[in-house]
Amino acid sequence: MIDLNHGSGAGPSAASNRDASLPMNALIDWACIEESRLDYQQRGSGKGAVAYKRIGAGYIGTKCERELAYRFHKYPKDASTEGDYPEGQLKRHASAGFWTEAKTVDWLRLAGFNITTHQTNPDGTPLMENGKPKQWGFMSAPLPNGQFQLAGEVDGVIVGKPERLPPGMPAEVEKWLGVMEVPCIWESKKGTHKKYQKFVKDGVKGGDERYWAQINTTMAYMGIKAYLFSMLDLDTMQYYWEYGSVDIAFAQEVSDRAVRVIASKSPDEFQRVARDPSSWLCRFCDYRSHCRAEEAPTQVAAPGWMKMGAQA
Ligand code: SF4
C-alpha cells in the first residue's frame, strides 16, 4: 500500500466538497476589473493621438445616428443594458478576444502567412503609444490640438502568403492562394457557436453590420482593397474565414454618417431610427432611457375647472 497519509497515522478524512464559486469569482472579478483599471490609467481615453470624444471604427456602423451621437457626446449608458453581464465577466469576454487574436496570429504565421500587427520605427523597434506597441489603423477628423475624432485599428495586415505548401494539401488551397491578394487587412472576432453559425450562413455583411462597417471603413481609410475575416467559435474551436474586397460606396456612406455626428452639438439633432421604443432596432441600444425620456410628454397640472366634479 502507498500510504497517502504520509505516515501521519491519521484516519481517512471525510470529503467536504464545496462550491467555491462565490468567493473565487469575487476575487477573480476584482482582479479582472483592477487589471483593466490600471490599463485604462495608463492608456485612458483622450491621452494619446485620439481625442476623448471620438468615433471608433467598432461603432461607426451603428445604424441609428442618434445612438451614435449619444455615444460620441459621452452620455452615460443605461444600467439595464450593461447589467446583463457583471463587469468582471465583460472584462473576461474582452480578454478572450485578445487571446483569440494572439493565438490566431501565431497559427497564421505557423501556416506560412506573413502578418504584421503593430507599427515599427525606421530602426525596426516597436512604435510605442501610451506604453504599448501601436497597432495599424487610421485617424481622421483632426482637432486644433492635433488629436483625431475618428479612428480605427486593425488586428493585422497580411503582407505575404505561404510560399511552399505542405504535402497532401487539397487542390483548393493552391487555387485559393492564387486568388488572395496582399496586402489584406485581417479582422479577428470570436463568438459562441450560435453566433458562428450566423456568420457561416449570412457572412460578415449579414452577420453584423457594425463589423461590416468597421472592416470597410478601415480598408477605405488605409487604402487597402482586400480583407480576411476570421471568427473563432469558442464552443467548438472551429473557424469561419471570409475573404473579400472593399465596398467603397458603403464605407463612404458610413463615414459621412460619422462626420455628421462629430459635427453635431447634441443627439437631439438626429431622428430616432424607430418610433416604437419596443422596436427590434432599439432593443440593444444602450441609450434608450435618454432617448425616450426626452420624448415623454410633460405632465401639466390640470387647471381647477377641469377637475372632477368642478362646476363651470
Ligand atoms: S432608443 Fe432607438 S431611436 Fe433612440 S437612440 Fe436608441 S436606437 Fe436610436
GROMACS .gro file of C-alpha atoms and ligand atoms in nm:
model
  320
    1MET     CA    1   0.000   0.000   0.000
    2ILE     CA    2   0.112   0.351  -0.072
    3ASP     CA    3   0.046   0.549   0.242
    4LEU     CA    4  -0.129   0.864   0.125
    5ASN     CA    5  -0.141   0.987   0.485
    6HIS     CA    6   0.240   1.019   0.467
    7GLY     CA    7   0.283   0.817   0.787
    8SER     CA    8   0.075   1.059   0.993
    9GLY     CA    9  -0.142   0.774   1.110
   10ALA     CA   10  -0.449   0.995   1.078
   11GLY     CA   11  -0.766   0.817   0.976
   12PRO     CA   12  -0.940   0.883   0.648
   13SER     CA   13  -1.075   1.238   0.631
   14ALA     CA   14  -1.433   1.292   0.521
   15ALA     CA   15  -1.463   1.456   0.182
   16SER     CA   16  -1.606   1.804   0.219
   17ASN     CA   17  -1.652   1.926  -0.136
   18ARG     CA   18  -1.796   2.270  -0.152
   19ASP     CA   19  -1.891   2.512  -0.422
   20ALA     CA   20  -1.623   2.779  -0.408
   21SER     CA   21  -1.763   2.981  -0.699
   22LEU     CA   22  -1.881   3.277  -0.499
   23PRO     CA   23  -1.557   3.365  -0.319
   24MET     CA   24  -1.336   3.267  -0.612
   25ASN     CA   25  -1.543   3.465  -0.863
   26ALA     CA   26  -1.539   3.765  -0.633
   27LEU     CA   27  -1.159   3.755  -0.626
   28ILE     CA   28  -1.116   3.688  -0.998
   29ASP     CA   29  -1.371   3.957  -1.087
   30TRP     CA   30  -1.181   4.205  -0.872
   31ALA     CA   31  -0.852   4.106  -1.044
   32CYS     CA   32  -1.002   4.147  -1.394
   33ILE     CA   33  -1.153   4.485  -1.312
   34GLU     CA   34  -0.834   4.605  -1.141
   35GLU     CA   35  -0.620   4.496  -1.437
   36SER     CA   36  -0.847   4.689  -1.670
   37ARG     CA   37  -0.850   4.995  -1.440
   38LEU     CA   38  -0.468   5.006  -1.431
   39ASP     CA   39  -0.453   4.966  -1.810
   40TYR     CA   40  -0.704   5.248  -1.853
   41GLN     CA   41  -0.500   5.468  -1.615
   42GLN     CA   42  -0.204   5.426  -1.849
   43ARG     CA   43  -0.378   5.445  -2.184
   44GLY     CA   44  -0.704   5.617  -2.087
   45SER     CA   45  -0.938   5.779  -2.329
   46GLY     CA   46  -0.806   6.103  -2.477
   47LYS     CA   47  -0.447   6.053  -2.357
   48GLY     CA   48  -0.288   5.975  -2.694
   49ALA     CA   49  -0.342   6.088  -3.050
   50VAL     CA   50  -0.713   6.005  -3.035
   51ALA     CA   51  -0.948   6.259  -2.874
   52TYR     CA   52  -1.159   6.185  -2.567
   53LYS     CA   53  -1.470   6.243  -2.777
   54ARG     CA   54  -1.424   6.030  -3.085
   55ILE     CA   55  -1.592   5.769  -3.302
   56GLY     CA   56  -1.406   5.441  -3.324
   57ALA     CA   57  -1.437   5.210  -3.621
   58GLY     CA   58  -1.600   4.948  -3.397
   59TYR     CA   59  -1.909   5.169  -3.356
   60ILE     CA   60  -1.904   5.363  -3.681
   61GLY     CA   61  -2.160   5.123  -3.828
   62THR     CA   62  -2.421   5.195  -3.558
   63LYS     CA   63  -2.744   5.208  -3.756
   64CYS     CA   64  -2.910   5.483  -3.551
   65GLU     CA   65  -2.726   5.815  -3.583
   66ARG     CA   66  -2.894   5.932  -3.265
   67GLU     CA   67  -2.747   5.636  -3.073
   68LEU     CA   68  -2.404   5.706  -3.222
   69ALA     CA   69  -2.441   6.068  -3.112
   70TYR     CA   70  -2.524   5.965  -2.752
   71ARG     CA   71  -2.204   5.758  -2.751
   72PHE     CA   72  -1.996   6.036  -2.909
   73HIS     CA   73  -2.128   6.302  -2.670
   74LYS     CA   74  -2.046   6.073  -2.375
   75TYR     CA   75  -2.394   6.021  -2.234
   76PRO     CA   76  -2.389   5.752  -1.962
   77LYS     CA   77  -2.514   5.414  -2.077
   78ASP     CA   78  -2.831   5.265  -1.935
   79ALA     CA   79  -2.765   5.044  -1.634
   80SER     CA   80  -3.018   4.790  -1.759
   81THR     CA   81  -2.830   4.708  -2.079
   82GLU     CA   82  -2.490   4.694  -1.910
   83GLY     CA   83  -2.633   4.489  -1.625
   84ASP     CA   84  -2.684   4.181  -1.844
   85TYR     CA   85  -2.327   4.076  -1.764
   86PRO     CA   86  -2.139   4.170  -1.448
   87GLU     CA   87  -1.832   4.385  -1.511
   88GLY     CA   88  -1.577   4.110  -1.434
   89GLN     CA   89  -1.744   3.881  -1.685
   90LEU     CA   90  -1.738   4.155  -1.951
   91LYS     CA   91  -1.364   4.204  -1.894
   92ARG     CA   92  -1.306   3.831  -1.941
   93HIS     CA   93  -1.504   3.840  -2.265
   94ALA     CA   94  -1.270   4.115  -2.388
   95SER     CA   95  -0.966   3.911  -2.276
   96ALA     CA   96  -1.096   3.607  -2.467
   97GLY     CA   97  -1.100   3.833  -2.775
   98PHE     CA   98  -0.735   3.931  -2.718
   99TRP     CA   99  -0.639   3.567  -2.664
  100THR     CA  100  -0.817   3.465  -2.988
  101GLU     CA  101  -0.637   3.739  -3.176
  102ALA     CA  102  -0.291   3.648  -3.042
  103LYS     CA  103  -0.331   3.273  -3.099
  104THR     CA  104  -0.468   3.323  -3.449
  105VAL     CA  105  -0.163   3.534  -3.536
  106ASP     CA  106   0.062   3.251  -3.409
  107TRP     CA  107  -0.125   2.994  -3.616
  108LEU     CA  108  -0.132   3.215  -3.929
  109ARG     CA  109   0.246   3.258  -3.904
  110LEU     CA  110   0.295   2.887  -3.849
  111ALA     CA  111   0.087   2.822  -4.162
  112GLY     CA  112   0.325   3.044  -4.361
  113PHE     CA  113   0.148   3.383  -4.371
  114ASN     CA  114   0.348   3.699  -4.316
  115ILE     CA  115   0.135   3.918  -4.094
  116THR     CA  116   0.221   4.246  -3.928
  117THR     CA  117   0.017   4.351  -3.625
  118HIS     CA  118   0.195   4.661  -3.495
  119GLN     CA  119   0.383   4.958  -3.636
  120THR     CA  120   0.759   4.990  -3.613
  121ASN     CA  121   1.011   5.275  -3.608
  122PRO     CA  122   1.254   5.310  -3.901
  123ASP     CA  123   1.511   5.107  -3.698
  124GLY     CA  124   1.268   4.816  -3.665
  125THR     CA  125   1.189   4.869  -3.295
  126PRO     CA  126   0.818   4.875  -3.196
  127LEU     CA  127   0.649   5.214  -3.223
  128MET     CA  128   0.505   5.277  -2.876
  129GLU     CA  129   0.200   5.479  -2.775
  130ASN     CA  130   0.099   5.524  -2.410
  131GLY     CA  131   0.338   5.245  -2.312
  132LYS     CA  132   0.206   4.989  -2.562
  133PRO     CA  133   0.304   4.892  -2.918
  134LYS     CA  134   0.090   5.083  -3.166
  135GLN     CA  135  -0.145   4.883  -3.390
  136TRP     CA  136  -0.203   4.959  -3.757
  137GLY     CA  137  -0.504   5.173  -3.833
  138PHE     CA  138  -0.621   5.517  -3.934
  139MET     CA  139  -0.703   5.853  -3.779
  140SER     CA  140  -0.908   6.133  -3.927
  141ALA     CA  141  -1.115   6.442  -3.836
  142PRO     CA  142  -0.836   6.635  -3.658
  143LEU     CA  143  -0.896   6.887  -3.381
  144PRO     CA  144  -0.688   7.208  -3.347
  145ASN     CA  145  -0.489   7.037  -3.065
  146GLY     CA  146  -0.372   6.768  -3.309
  147GLN     CA  147  -0.591   6.487  -3.173
  148PHE     CA  148  -0.828   6.295  -3.401
  149GLN     CA  149  -1.201   6.237  -3.361
  150LEU     CA  150  -1.237   5.943  -3.599
  151ALA     CA  151  -1.009   5.644  -3.561
  152GLY     CA  152  -0.985   5.272  -3.610
  153GLU     CA  153  -0.735   4.996  -3.554
  154VAL     CA  154  -0.697   4.672  -3.737
  155ASP     CA  155  -0.589   4.339  -3.589
  156GLY     CA  156  -0.328   4.284  -3.859
  157VAL     CA  157  -0.223   4.329  -4.217
  158ILE     CA  158  -0.127   4.019  -4.415
  159VAL     CA  159   0.165   4.110  -4.637
  160GLY     CA  160   0.278   3.766  -4.756
  161LYS     CA  161   0.128   3.426  -4.838
  162PRO     CA  162   0.276   3.081  -4.780
  163GLU     CA  163   0.543   3.017  -5.043
  164ARG     CA  164   0.556   2.640  -5.013
  165LEU     CA  165   0.266   2.414  -4.933
  166PRO     CA  166   0.297   2.110  -4.710
  167PRO     CA  167   0.239   1.780  -4.891
  168GLY     CA  168  -0.115   1.647  -4.908
  169MET     CA  169  -0.294   1.984  -4.913
  170PRO     CA  170  -0.627   1.986  -5.102
  171ALA     CA  171  -0.608   2.142  -5.451
  172GLU     CA  172  -0.839   2.425  -5.331
  173VAL     CA  173  -0.560   2.559  -5.111
  174GLU     CA  174  -0.330   2.647  -5.402
  175LYS     CA  175  -0.623   2.783  -5.601
  176TRP     CA  176  -0.733   3.000  -5.309
  177LEU     CA  177  -0.383   3.134  -5.251
  178GLY     CA  178  -0.374   3.234  -5.619
  179VAL     CA  179  -0.691   3.441  -5.568
  180MET     CA  180  -0.593   3.603  -5.239
  181GLU     CA  181  -0.438   3.947  -5.276
  182VAL     CA  182  -0.193   4.104  -5.035
  183PRO     CA  183  -0.175   4.341  -4.857
  184CYS     CA  184  -0.501   4.246  -4.698
  185ILE     CA  185  -0.636   4.359  -4.363
  186TRP     CA  186  -0.721   4.091  -4.111
  187GLU     CA  187  -1.001   4.127  -3.855
  188SER     CA  188  -1.037   3.875  -3.575
  189LYS     CA  189  -1.358   3.801  -3.385
  190LYS     CA  190  -1.471   3.527  -3.150
  191GLY     CA  191  -1.815   3.406  -3.058
  192THR     CA  192  -2.045   3.135  -2.937
  193HIS     CA  193  -2.149   2.850  -3.165
  194LYS     CA  194  -2.480   3.027  -3.234
  195LYS     CA  195  -2.302   3.343  -3.344
  196TYR     CA  196  -2.055   3.143  -3.553
  197GLN     CA  197  -2.344   2.970  -3.732
  198LYS     CA  198  -2.499   3.305  -3.817
  199PHE     CA  199  -2.174   3.416  -3.982
  200VAL     CA  200  -2.143   3.090  -4.174
  201LYS     CA  201  -2.497   3.143  -4.303
  202ASP     CA  202  -2.503   3.519  -4.365
  203GLY     CA  203  -2.137   3.620  -4.398
  204VAL     CA  204  -1.994   3.927  -4.226
  205LYS     CA  205  -2.228   4.165  -4.407
  206GLY     CA  206  -2.542   3.985  -4.294
  207GLY     CA  207  -2.394   3.870  -3.964
  208ASP     CA  208  -2.320   4.208  -3.810
  209GLU     CA  209  -2.345   4.544  -3.983
  210ARG     CA  210  -2.110   4.702  -3.730
  211TYR     CA  211  -1.831   4.454  -3.815
  212TRP     CA  212  -1.901   4.511  -4.185
  213ALA     CA  213  -1.874   4.889  -4.142
  214GLN     CA  214  -1.558   4.853  -3.934
  215ILE     CA  215  -1.386   4.642  -4.199
  216ASN     CA  216  -1.491   4.861  -4.492
  217THR     CA  217  -1.410   5.198  -4.335
  218THR     CA  218  -1.073   5.071  -4.213
  219MET     CA  219  -0.990   4.940  -4.562
  220ALA     CA  220  -1.106   5.262  -4.727
  221TYR     CA  221  -0.908   5.489  -4.493
  222MET     CA  222  -0.596   5.270  -4.509
  223GLY     CA  223  -0.618   5.233  -4.888
  224ILE     CA  224  -0.618   4.851  -4.871
  225LYS     CA  225  -0.851   4.670  -5.109
  226ALA     CA  226  -0.893   4.324  -4.955
  227TYR     CA  227  -0.992   4.178  -4.619
  228LEU     CA  228  -0.966   3.846  -4.443
  229PHE     CA  229  -1.211   3.797  -4.156
  230SER     CA  230  -1.192   3.520  -3.900
  231MET     CA  231  -1.443   3.417  -3.640
  232LEU     CA  232  -1.341   3.153  -3.389
  233ASP     CA  233  -1.626   2.952  -3.241
  234LEU     CA  234  -1.518   2.923  -2.878
  235ASP     CA  235  -1.756   2.632  -2.818
  236THR     CA  236  -1.611   2.407  -3.090
  237MET     CA  237  -1.285   2.591  -3.182
  238GLN     CA  238  -1.388   2.592  -3.548
  239TYR     CA  239  -1.311   2.896  -3.761
  240TYR     CA  240  -1.523   3.080  -4.013
  241TRP     CA  241  -1.297   3.263  -4.264
  242GLU     CA  242  -1.416   3.517  -4.518
  243TYR     CA  243  -1.216   3.694  -4.785
  244GLY     CA  244  -1.347   3.986  -4.988
  245SER     CA  245  -1.292   4.331  -5.129
  246VAL     CA  246  -1.377   4.679  -5.011
  247ASP     CA  247  -1.723   4.828  -5.066
  248ILE     CA  248  -1.624   5.191  -5.114
  249ALA     CA  249  -1.980   5.323  -5.153
  250PHE     CA  250  -2.081   5.171  -4.819
  251ALA     CA  251  -1.761   5.295  -4.650
  252GLN     CA  252  -1.836   5.647  -4.777
  253GLU     CA  253  -2.195   5.633  -4.651
  254VAL     CA  254  -2.085   5.521  -4.305
  255SER     CA  255  -1.801   5.772  -4.289
  256ASP     CA  256  -2.040   6.057  -4.383
  257ARG     CA  257  -2.272   5.947  -4.102
  258ALA     CA  258  -1.984   5.965  -3.854
  259VAL     CA  259  -1.882   6.310  -3.978
  260ARG     CA  260  -2.239   6.437  -3.925
  261VAL     CA  261  -2.232   6.309  -3.567
  262ILE     CA  262  -1.889   6.462  -3.500
  263ALA     CA  263  -2.017   6.798  -3.629
  264SER     CA  264  -2.328   6.784  -3.406
  265LYS     CA  265  -2.385   6.964  -3.078
  266SER     CA  266  -2.639   6.718  -2.937
  267PRO     CA  267  -2.808   6.381  -3.010
  268ASP     CA  268  -3.136   6.572  -3.042
  269GLU     CA  269  -3.024   6.682  -3.386
  270PHE     CA  270  -3.088   6.325  -3.510
  271GLN     CA  271  -3.411   6.141  -3.582
  272ARG     CA  272  -3.499   5.826  -3.392
  273VAL     CA  273  -3.445   5.516  -3.602
  274ALA     CA  274  -3.784   5.383  -3.486
  275ARG     CA  275  -4.097   5.543  -3.343
  276ASP     CA  276  -4.180   5.245  -3.126
  277PRO     CA  277  -3.939   5.204  -2.831
  278SER     CA  278  -4.001   4.828  -2.837
  279SER     CA  279  -3.879   4.805  -3.199
  280TRP     CA  280  -3.605   4.547  -3.254
  281LEU     CA  281  -3.389   4.833  -3.383
  282CYS     CA  282  -3.384   4.981  -3.031
  283ARG     CA  283  -3.367   4.655  -2.837
  284PHE     CA  284  -2.993   4.657  -2.778
  285CYS     CA  285  -2.947   5.034  -2.763
  286ASP     CA  286  -2.750   5.149  -2.457
  287TYR     CA  287  -2.920   5.490  -2.450
  288ARG     CA  288  -3.290   5.407  -2.454
  289SER     CA  289  -3.369   5.589  -2.131
  290HIS     CA  290  -3.213   5.917  -2.255
  291CYS     CA  291  -3.373   5.886  -2.595
  292ARG     CA  292  -3.721   5.804  -2.474
  293ALA     CA  293  -3.717   6.029  -2.164
  294GLU     CA  294  -3.676   6.327  -2.391
  295GLU     CA  295  -3.991   6.241  -2.583
  296ALA     CA  296  -4.207   6.172  -2.274
  297PRO     CA  297  -4.499   6.418  -2.265
  298THR     CA  298  -4.461   6.683  -1.999
  299GLN     CA  299  -4.718   6.648  -1.722
  300VAL     CA  300  -4.901   6.978  -1.689
  301ALA     CA  301  -5.118   7.026  -1.383
  302ALA     CA  302  -5.483   7.040  -1.483
  303PRO     CA  303  -5.649   7.373  -1.420
  304GLY     CA  304  -5.909   7.377  -1.144
  305TRP     CA  305  -6.207   7.396  -1.383
  306MET     CA  306  -6.105   7.059  -1.541
  307LYS     CA  307  -6.105   6.869  -1.213
  308MET     CA  308  -6.369   6.604  -1.149
  309GLY     CA  309  -6.681   6.747  -1.009
  310ALA     CA  310  -6.578   7.105  -1.068
  311GLN     CA  311  -6.860   7.335  -1.162
  312ALA     CA  312  -6.815   7.569  -1.452
  313SF4     S1  313  -3.364   5.408  -2.849
  313SF4    FE1  314  -3.378   5.363  -3.069
  313SF4     S2  315  -3.413   5.563  -3.164
  313SF4    FE2  316  -3.335   5.603  -2.957
  313SF4     S3  317  -3.116   5.626  -2.980
  313SF4    FE3  318  -3.155   5.412  -2.931
  313SF4     S4  319  -3.168   5.307  -3.128
  313SF4    FE4  320  -3.191   5.527  -3.166
   0.00000   0.00000   0.00000
